[in-house]
mmCIF file of C-alpha atoms in Angstrom:
data_model
loop_
_atom_site.group_PDB
_atom_site.id
_atom_site.type_symbol
_atom_site.label_atom_id
_atom_site.label_comp_id
_atom_site.label_asym_id
_atom_site.label_seq_id
_atom_site.Cartn_x
_atom_site.Cartn_y
_atom_site.Cartn_z
ATOM 1 C CA MET X 1038 0.000 0.000 0.000
ATOM 2 C CA ARG X 1039 2.997 2.335 0.405
ATOM 3 C CA SER X 1040 3.031 2.873 -3.361
ATOM 4 C CA HIS X 1041 -0.568 4.122 -3.350
ATOM 5 C CA GLN X 1042 0.212 7.473 -1.768
ATOM 6 C CA VAL X 1043 -0.105 11.095 -2.781
ATOM 7 C CA ARG X 1044 2.430 13.710 -1.697
ATOM 8 C CA LEU X 1045 0.988 16.940 -0.315
ATOM 9 C CA ASN X 1046 2.426 20.436 -0.660
ATOM 10 C CA ASN X 1047 4.049 20.213 2.776
ATOM 11 C CA GLY X 1048 5.902 16.995 1.916
ATOM 12 C CA ILE X 1049 3.627 14.698 3.904
ATOM 13 C CA THR X 1050 2.206 11.656 2.113
ATOM 14 C CA MET X 1051 -1.443 10.605 2.311
ATOM 15 C CA PRO X 1052 -2.959 7.267 1.243
ATOM 16 C CA ALA X 1053 -4.672 7.552 -2.131
ATOM 17 C CA ILE X 1054 -7.769 5.736 -0.904
ATOM 18 C CA GLY X 1055 -9.543 6.452 2.359
ATOM 19 C CA LEU X 1056 -12.498 4.978 4.214
ATOM 20 C CA GLY X 1057 -15.271 7.479 4.812
ATOM 21 C CA THR X 1058 -17.065 7.007 8.127
ATOM 22 C CA TYR X 1059 -20.219 9.089 7.772
ATOM 23 C CA SER X 1060 -22.368 6.694 9.773
ATOM 24 C CA PHE X 1061 -25.696 8.088 10.883
ATOM 25 C CA GLN X 1062 -27.357 4.850 9.751
ATOM 26 C CA TYR X 1063 -24.956 2.626 11.722
ATOM 27 C CA ASP X 1064 -24.403 2.034 15.427
ATOM 28 C CA ARG X 1065 -20.967 2.464 16.945
ATOM 29 C CA GLU X 1066 -20.279 -1.273 17.162
ATOM 30 C CA THR X 1067 -20.941 -1.731 13.431
ATOM 31 C CA ALA X 1068 -18.694 1.200 12.553
ATOM 32 C CA GLU X 1069 -15.864 -0.056 14.763
ATOM 33 C CA LEU X 1070 -16.048 -3.521 13.226
ATOM 34 C CA ALA X 1071 -15.942 -2.077 9.704
ATOM 35 C CA ILE X 1072 -12.846 -0.023 10.558
ATOM 36 C CA ARG X 1073 -11.083 -3.069 11.997
ATOM 37 C CA ILE X 1074 -11.891 -5.077 8.861
ATOM 38 C CA ALA X 1075 -10.723 -2.180 6.683
ATOM 39 C CA LEU X 1076 -7.372 -2.138 8.483
ATOM 40 C CA LYS X 1077 -6.875 -5.816 7.718
ATOM 41 C CA MET X 1078 -7.678 -5.138 4.040
ATOM 42 C CA GLY X 1079 -5.000 -2.479 3.858
ATOM 43 C CA TYR X 1080 -6.962 0.753 4.371
ATOM 44 C CA ARG X 1081 -4.798 3.290 6.179
ATOM 45 C CA HIS X 1082 -6.717 6.567 5.722
ATOM 46 C CA PHE X 1083 -9.839 7.096 7.839
ATOM 47 C CA ASP X 1084 -11.998 10.151 7.207
ATOM 48 C CA THR X 1085 -14.308 11.406 9.948
ATOM 49 C CA ALA X 1086 -15.846 14.680 11.151
ATOM 50 C CA LYS X 1087 -17.541 16.044 14.230
ATOM 51 C CA ILE X 1088 -20.866 16.254 12.419
ATOM 52 C CA TYR X 1089 -20.648 12.623 11.215
ATOM 53 C CA GLY X 1090 -20.910 11.310 14.760
ATOM 54 C CA SER X 1091 -18.248 8.725 13.945
ATOM 55 C CA GLU X 1092 -15.250 10.152 15.822
ATOM 56 C CA PRO X 1093 -15.842 7.887 18.876
ATOM 57 C CA ALA X 1094 -15.963 4.748 16.704
ATOM 58 C CA VAL X 1095 -12.913 5.764 14.669
ATOM 59 C CA GLY X 1096 -10.906 6.577 17.766
ATOM 60 C CA SER X 1097 -11.863 3.407 19.606
ATOM 61 C CA ALA X 1098 -11.237 1.077 16.649
ATOM 62 C CA LEU X 1099 -7.878 2.606 15.773
ATOM 63 C CA THR X 1100 -6.719 2.733 19.397
ATOM 64 C CA LYS X 1101 -7.497 -0.958 19.849
ATOM 65 C CA ALA X 1102 -5.672 -1.783 16.618
ATOM 66 C CA ILE X 1103 -2.617 0.202 17.709
ATOM 67 C CA LEU X 1104 -2.573 -1.415 21.163
ATOM 68 C CA ASP X 1105 -2.859 -4.958 19.815
ATOM 69 C CA GLY X 1106 -0.103 -4.352 17.275
ATOM 70 C CA THR X 1107 -2.266 -4.518 14.146
ATOM 71 C CA VAL X 1108 -0.938 -1.147 13.036
ATOM 72 C CA GLU X 1109 1.297 1.657 14.278
ATOM 73 C CA ARG X 1110 -0.003 5.200 14.691
ATOM 74 C CA GLY X 1111 2.538 6.477 12.185
ATOM 75 C CA ASP X 1112 1.153 4.165 9.507
ATOM 76 C CA ILE X 1113 -2.403 5.477 9.603
ATOM 77 C CA PHE X 1114 -3.770 8.801 8.374
ATOM 78 C CA VAL X 1115 -6.736 10.324 10.203
ATOM 79 C CA THR X 1116 -8.759 13.231 8.821
ATOM 80 C CA SER X 1117 -11.384 15.167 10.750
ATOM 81 C CA LYS X 1118 -13.197 18.418 10.087
ATOM 82 C CA LEU X 1119 -14.148 21.715 11.686
ATOM 83 C CA TRP X 1120 -17.913 22.169 11.782
ATOM 84 C CA GLY X 1121 -19.532 25.552 11.172
ATOM 85 C CA SER X 1122 -20.430 26.025 14.828
ATOM 86 C CA ASP X 1123 -16.746 25.816 15.781
ATOM 87 C CA HIS X 1124 -15.353 28.537 13.497
ATOM 88 C CA HIS X 1125 -15.152 30.752 16.594
ATOM 89 C CA ASP X 1126 -12.400 28.588 18.096
ATOM 90 C CA PRO X 1127 -10.822 25.900 15.895
ATOM 91 C CA VAL X 1128 -8.180 25.096 18.522
ATOM 92 C CA SER X 1129 -10.756 24.169 21.166
ATOM 93 C CA ALA X 1130 -12.767 22.248 18.586
ATOM 94 C CA LEU X 1131 -9.782 20.183 17.525
ATOM 95 C CA LYS X 1132 -8.770 19.544 21.133
ATOM 96 C CA GLN X 1133 -12.267 18.177 21.729
ATOM 97 C CA THR X 1134 -11.993 15.984 18.615
ATOM 98 C CA LEU X 1135 -8.638 14.654 19.824
ATOM 99 C CA GLN X 1136 -10.107 13.868 23.224
ATOM 100 C CA ILE X 1137 -12.912 11.917 21.579
ATOM 101 C CA LEU X 1138 -10.492 10.117 19.259
ATOM 102 C CA GLY X 1139 -8.055 9.399 22.085
ATOM 103 C CA MET X 1140 -5.195 10.741 19.956
ATOM 104 C CA GLU X 1141 -2.504 13.370 20.362
ATOM 105 C CA TYR X 1142 -2.953 14.650 16.816
ATOM 106 C CA VAL X 1143 -4.878 14.144 13.588
ATOM 107 C CA ASP X 1144 -3.060 14.019 10.303
ATOM 108 C CA MET X 1145 -5.456 16.348 8.475
ATOM 109 C CA TYR X 1146 -7.918 18.932 9.784
ATOM 110 C CA LEU X 1147 -10.284 20.479 7.258
ATOM 111 C CA VAL X 1148 -12.721 23.394 7.299
ATOM 112 C CA HIS X 1149 -15.816 21.342 6.519
ATOM 113 C CA TRP X 1150 -17.807 24.031 4.665
ATOM 114 C CA PRO X 1151 -17.254 27.748 4.027
ATOM 115 C CA VAL X 1152 -20.181 28.415 6.373
ATOM 116 C CA LYS X 1153 -20.239 29.702 9.957
ATOM 117 C CA PHE X 1154 -22.977 28.964 12.495
ATOM 118 C CA LYS X 1155 -23.756 30.069 16.008
ATOM 119 C CA PRO X 1156 -21.807 28.036 18.609
ATOM 120 C CA TRP X 1157 -24.805 25.930 19.612
ATOM 121 C CA ALA X 1158 -25.868 25.040 16.046
ATOM 122 C CA CYS X 1159 -24.430 21.525 15.865
ATOM 123 C CA GLN X 1160 -26.927 19.836 13.538
ATOM 124 C CA ALA X 1161 -26.128 18.812 9.977
ATOM 125 C CA VAL X 1162 -29.026 20.806 8.529
ATOM 126 C CA PRO X 1163 -28.998 24.321 10.001
ATOM 127 C CA LYS X 1164 -31.996 26.475 10.806
ATOM 128 C CA GLU X 1165 -32.292 29.903 9.287
ATOM 129 C CA GLU X 1166 -31.413 31.580 12.588
ATOM 130 C CA ASP X 1167 -28.224 29.512 12.977
ATOM 131 C CA PHE X 1168 -26.095 31.384 10.431
ATOM 132 C CA GLU X 1169 -23.421 33.944 11.242
ATOM 133 C CA GLU X 1170 -21.306 36.075 8.944
ATOM 134 C CA LEU X 1171 -18.319 34.093 7.720
ATOM 135 C CA ASP X 1172 -14.943 35.527 8.730
ATOM 136 C CA LEU X 1173 -12.708 33.127 6.851
ATOM 137 C CA GLU X 1174 -9.533 35.034 7.728
ATOM 138 C CA SER X 1175 -10.194 34.536 11.441
ATOM 139 C CA THR X 1176 -11.180 30.893 10.937
ATOM 140 C CA TRP X 1177 -8.032 30.154 8.963
ATOM 141 C CA ALA X 1178 -5.863 31.840 11.584
ATOM 142 C CA GLY X 1179 -7.330 29.380 14.062
ATOM 143 C CA MET X 1180 -6.567 26.489 11.722
ATOM 144 C CA GLU X 1181 -2.973 27.683 11.377
ATOM 145 C CA LYS X 1182 -2.777 27.837 15.176
ATOM 146 C CA CYS X 1183 -3.853 24.169 15.330
ATOM 147 C CA LEU X 1184 -0.984 23.345 13.010
ATOM 148 C CA GLU X 1185 1.498 25.448 14.966
ATOM 149 C CA MET X 1186 0.505 23.726 18.218
ATOM 150 C CA GLY X 1187 1.049 20.264 16.738
ATOM 151 C CA LEU X 1188 -2.588 19.260 17.044
ATOM 152 C CA CYS X 1189 -2.554 18.267 13.364
ATOM 153 C CA ARG X 1190 0.044 17.604 10.674
ATOM 154 C CA CYS X 1191 -1.843 19.316 7.822
ATOM 155 C CA ILE X 1192 -4.703 21.759 7.407
ATOM 156 C CA GLY X 1193 -7.052 22.106 4.482
ATOM 157 C CA VAL X 1194 -10.566 22.846 3.333
ATOM 158 C CA SER X 1195 -13.617 21.055 1.996
ATOM 159 C CA ASN X 1196 -16.350 22.194 -0.392
ATOM 160 C CA PHE X 1197 -14.363 25.253 -1.517
ATOM 161 C CA SER X 1198 -14.777 26.612 -5.051
ATOM 162 C CA SER X 1199 -11.904 28.008 -7.128
ATOM 163 C CA LYS X 1200 -12.864 31.544 -6.150
ATOM 164 C CA LYS X 1201 -12.926 30.689 -2.440
ATOM 165 C CA ILE X 1202 -9.532 29.004 -2.740
ATOM 166 C CA GLU X 1203 -8.105 32.131 -4.385
ATOM 167 C CA ARG X 1204 -9.629 34.334 -1.700
ATOM 168 C CA LEU X 1205 -8.167 32.173 1.069
ATOM 169 C CA LEU X 1206 -4.715 32.305 -0.480
ATOM 170 C CA ASP X 1207 -4.841 36.107 -0.417
ATOM 171 C CA PHE X 1208 -4.295 36.084 3.363
ATOM 172 C CA ALA X 1209 -3.209 32.554 4.334
ATOM 173 C CA SER X 1210 0.252 32.161 5.838
ATOM 174 C CA VAL X 1211 -0.065 28.406 5.269
ATOM 175 C CA ALA X 1212 -1.762 27.239 2.069
ATOM 176 C CA PRO X 1213 -4.302 24.447 2.430
ATOM 177 C CA ALA X 1214 -2.805 21.037 1.692
ATOM 178 C CA VAL X 1215 -6.123 19.565 0.540
ATOM 179 C CA ASN X 1216 -9.509 20.596 -0.838
ATOM 180 C CA GLN X 1217 -11.955 17.726 -0.313
ATOM 181 C CA VAL X 1218 -14.928 17.998 -2.667
ATOM 182 C CA GLU X 1219 -17.479 15.904 -4.510
ATOM 183 C CA MET X 1220 -15.856 14.445 -7.603
ATOM 184 C CA HIS X 1221 -16.725 11.491 -9.825
ATOM 185 C CA PRO X 1222 -17.105 10.760 -13.565
ATOM 186 C CA MET X 1223 -20.418 12.651 -13.606
ATOM 187 C CA TRP X 1224 -19.020 15.669 -11.730
ATOM 188 C CA LYS X 1225 -15.475 16.027 -12.976
ATOM 189 C CA GLN X 1226 -14.500 19.325 -11.300
ATOM 190 C CA SER X 1227 -12.327 20.288 -14.283
ATOM 191 C CA LYS X 1228 -11.960 23.978 -13.375
ATOM 192 C CA LEU X 1229 -11.374 23.285 -9.678
ATOM 193 C CA ARG X 1230 -8.796 20.598 -10.444
ATOM 194 C CA GLU X 1231 -6.938 23.116 -12.585
ATOM 195 C CA THR X 1232 -7.059 25.776 -9.857
ATOM 196 C CA CYS X 1233 -5.885 23.399 -7.151
ATOM 197 C CA ALA X 1234 -3.097 22.020 -9.326
ATOM 198 C CA HIS X 1235 -1.885 25.562 -10.063
ATOM 199 C CA HIS X 1236 -1.581 26.245 -6.331
ATOM 200 C CA LYS X 1237 -0.247 22.758 -5.487
ATOM 201 C CA ILE X 1238 -3.345 21.959 -3.432
ATOM 202 C CA HIS X 1239 -4.329 18.304 -3.553
ATOM 203 C CA LEU X 1240 -7.928 17.633 -4.566
ATOM 204 C CA SER X 1241 -9.468 14.745 -2.642
ATOM 205 C CA ALA X 1242 -12.733 13.251 -3.913
ATOM 206 C CA TYR X 1243 -15.620 12.469 -1.606
ATOM 207 C CA SER X 1244 -18.608 10.599 -3.014
ATOM 208 C CA PRO X 1245 -16.410 9.219 -5.826
ATOM 209 C CA LEU X 1246 -19.187 6.722 -6.580
ATOM 210 C CA GLY X 1247 -22.040 9.214 -6.196
ATOM 211 C CA ALA X 1248 -22.663 8.228 -2.554
ATOM 212 C CA PRO X 1249 -25.133 5.375 -3.222
ATOM 213 C CA GLY X 1250 -26.715 4.266 0.031
ATOM 214 C CA ASN X 1251 -26.616 7.697 1.657
ATOM 215 C CA ALA X 1252 -29.842 9.633 2.089
ATOM 216 C CA TRP X 1253 -28.629 12.322 -0.325
ATOM 217 C CA GLY X 1254 -26.700 10.030 -2.667
ATOM 218 C CA SER X 1255 -27.457 8.520 -6.044
ATOM 219 C CA MET X 1256 -26.782 5.323 -8.005
ATOM 220 C CA ALA X 1257 -26.372 7.386 -11.188
ATOM 221 C CA VAL X 1258 -22.598 6.919 -11.389
ATOM 222 C CA VAL X 1259 -22.350 3.151 -10.941
ATOM 223 C CA ASP X 1260 -25.567 2.570 -12.910
ATOM 224 C CA ASN X 1261 -24.434 4.651 -15.869
ATOM 225 C CA PRO X 1262 -24.349 2.498 -19.047
ATOM 226 C CA ILE X 1263 -20.986 3.904 -20.174
ATOM 227 C CA ILE X 1264 -19.362 3.178 -16.813
ATOM 228 C CA GLN X 1265 -20.910 -0.306 -16.848
ATOM 229 C CA ALA X 1266 -19.684 -1.004 -20.383
ATOM 230 C CA ILE X 1267 -16.135 0.057 -19.494
ATOM 231 C CA ALA X 1268 -16.275 -2.173 -16.415
ATOM 232 C CA GLN X 1269 -17.387 -5.154 -18.485
ATOM 233 C CA LYS X 1270 -14.605 -4.484 -21.005
ATOM 234 C CA HIS X 1271 -11.951 -4.640 -18.270
ATOM 235 C CA ASN X 1272 -13.550 -7.425 -16.223
ATOM 236 C CA ALA X 1273 -13.972 -4.922 -13.417
ATOM 237 C CA THR X 1274 -16.918 -3.434 -11.543
ATOM 238 C CA PRO X 1275 -18.482 -0.008 -12.197
ATOM 239 C CA ALA X 1276 -17.271 1.155 -8.783
ATOM 240 C CA GLN X 1277 -13.691 0.173 -9.621
ATOM 241 C CA VAL X 1278 -13.871 2.060 -12.920
ATOM 242 C CA ALA X 1279 -15.216 5.206 -11.247
ATOM 243 C CA LEU X 1280 -12.551 5.083 -8.538
ATOM 244 C CA LYS X 1281 -9.734 4.441 -11.001
ATOM 245 C CA TRP X 1282 -10.935 7.412 -13.063
ATOM 246 C CA GLY X 1283 -10.562 9.649 -9.999
ATOM 247 C CA LEU X 1284 -7.144 8.249 -9.138
ATOM 248 C CA SER X 1285 -6.051 8.723 -12.752
ATOM 249 C CA LYS X 1286 -6.827 12.435 -12.420
ATOM 250 C CA GLY X 1287 -4.345 12.684 -9.564
ATOM 251 C CA SER X 1288 -6.975 12.782 -6.849
ATOM 252 C CA SER X 1289 -7.320 10.637 -3.776
ATOM 253 C CA VAL X 1290 -10.717 9.026 -3.178
ATOM 254 C CA ILE X 1291 -12.754 8.670 0.004
ATOM 255 C CA VAL X 1292 -15.048 5.663 -0.303
ATOM 256 C CA LYS X 1293 -17.890 5.056 2.108
ATOM 257 C CA SER X 1294 -19.000 1.475 2.604
ATOM 258 C CA PHE X 1295 -19.148 -0.720 5.686
ATOM 259 C CA ASN X 1296 -20.038 -3.747 3.540
ATOM 260 C CA GLN X 1297 -17.065 -6.116 3.604
ATOM 261 C CA ASN X 1298 -17.421 -7.255 -0.007
ATOM 262 C CA ARG X 1299 -17.694 -3.712 -1.328
ATOM 263 C CA MET X 1300 -14.783 -2.572 0.814
ATOM 264 C CA LYS X 1301 -12.660 -5.279 -0.786
ATOM 265 C CA GLU X 1302 -14.044 -4.486 -4.244
ATOM 266 C CA ASN X 1303 -13.148 -0.813 -3.864
ATOM 267 C CA MET X 1304 -9.547 -1.671 -3.005
ATOM 268 C CA GLY X 1305 -9.356 -3.547 -6.310
ATOM 269 C CA CYS X 1306 -9.566 -0.261 -8.217
ATOM 270 C CA PHE X 1307 -5.773 0.009 -8.239
ATOM 271 C CA ASP X 1308 -5.560 -3.019 -10.543
ATOM 272 C CA VAL X 1309 -7.857 -1.563 -13.230
ATOM 273 C CA LYS X 1310 -6.137 -0.158 -16.341
ATOM 274 C CA LEU X 1311 -8.215 2.419 -18.209
ATOM 275 C CA ASP X 1312 -7.244 3.323 -21.778
ATOM 276 C CA ASP X 1313 -7.631 6.479 -23.867
ATOM 277 C CA GLN X 1314 -10.951 5.336 -25.306
ATOM 278 C CA ASP X 1315 -12.329 4.844 -21.798
ATOM 279 C CA PHE X 1316 -11.397 8.391 -20.835
ATOM 280 C CA PHE X 1317 -12.894 9.674 -24.080
ATOM 281 C CA GLU X 1318 -16.207 7.947 -23.316
ATOM 282 C CA ILE X 1319 -16.256 9.198 -19.720
ATOM 283 C CA ASP X 1320 -15.578 12.747 -20.911
ATOM 284 C CA LYS X 1321 -18.906 12.652 -22.775
ATOM 285 C CA LEU X 1322 -20.953 12.004 -19.638
ATOM 286 C CA GLU X 1323 -23.501 14.615 -18.667
ATOM 287 C CA GLN X 1324 -22.442 16.500 -15.533
ATOM 288 C CA TRP X 1325 -24.613 16.337 -12.442
ATOM 289 C CA LYS X 1326 -23.670 17.560 -8.967
ATOM 290 C CA ILE X 1327 -25.309 15.474 -6.248
ATOM 291 C CA MET X 1328 -24.329 17.237 -2.996
ATOM 292 C CA ARG X 1329 -25.582 20.712 -3.826
ATOM 293 C CA GLY X 1330 -25.729 22.184 -0.320
ATOM 294 C CA GLU X 1331 -29.199 23.714 -0.563
ATOM 295 C CA CYS X 1332 -29.453 23.840 3.231
ATOM 296 C CA TYR X 1333 -26.619 26.398 3.353
ATOM 297 C CA VAL X 1334 -28.465 28.841 1.097
ATOM 298 C CA ASN X 1335 -31.256 31.224 2.086
ATOM 299 C CA GLN X 1336 -32.409 34.753 1.340
ATOM 300 C CA THR X 1337 -32.006 36.269 4.786
ATOM 301 C CA THR X 1338 -29.249 34.960 7.090
ATOM 302 C CA SER X 1339 -26.854 32.928 4.944
ATOM 303 C CA PRO X 1340 -23.978 34.693 3.157
ATOM 304 C CA TYR X 1341 -25.104 32.697 0.117
ATOM 305 C CA ARG X 1342 -28.402 33.740 -1.420
ATOM 306 C CA THR X 1343 -28.233 31.178 -4.245
ATOM 307 C CA LEU X 1344 -26.400 27.968 -5.043
ATOM 308 C CA ARG X 1345 -24.318 29.924 -7.544
ATOM 309 C CA ASP X 1346 -23.160 32.137 -4.673
ATOM 310 C CA LEU X 1347 -22.156 29.092 -2.651
ATOM 311 C CA TRP X 1348 -20.260 27.431 -5.489
ATOM 312 C CA ASP X 1349 -19.261 30.604 -7.386
ATOM 313 C CA ASP X 1350 -20.827 29.363 -10.627
ATOM 314 C CA GLU X 1351 -19.034 25.987 -10.403
ATOM 315 C CA ILE X 1352 -22.347 24.158 -10.487
#
């Protein structure tokens, strides 16, 4: 698995495939078991967030694995995220995350969305009165403080458009190492990939399969006839084709499945070899963003009046 790494702009390497742990539909025991199985399969990157509710399971499973010698802390990569209600104090938020995880540091800490909420607004779908004016400069200063204090090895962002990346770089002392966004063959993020590459910011793909199985997800990617035909051609699965497409674009991929067979199937994406004709066919696919973020848009309290404001026309 050491060969399947991406190097970030600070010199740190990150596994090219990660296990997403958004787990509202699973109990803690199920999540812990899935993480333990994933470790045995070779997964070394585990992606969590305060709002996912999975930090306790991730921390417990990884701690047990470290204590029993299954893996060393230095061989795993843990990502968590700053929720909108914690923009006031990223240092305290990360310290709380570390306490829950039972770890001295996380490898990556991301600003989950470019949205700020009141301190008590800790639900995934905010109410209209929960929004506050976003002060990204102050938030990022707090993120840089987390890095300076050794609470994390890297800092980055999630769900940031090209314009928001450029704006952040205007005042950042430390550039984000990662921008984690939705990306798959039906939402290719061509402009954003170009922007991130120009600034040496790694683009990491969440929902690389379209998030089938999640309440907001879709089967459109893996059910697409072109993706299925390419899979049949290579004796692969549609999921493996979609993941290999993302990897081929230089991105890492965060896959979310606690099903043992699908977890193993997803790891098989590294063995798939796509050719020029495959990429040509995928390039013809109609583009469709699945995670649109409608709940972060309103006409009164949000800084974003429309979806185009939120994504700066990258939608």
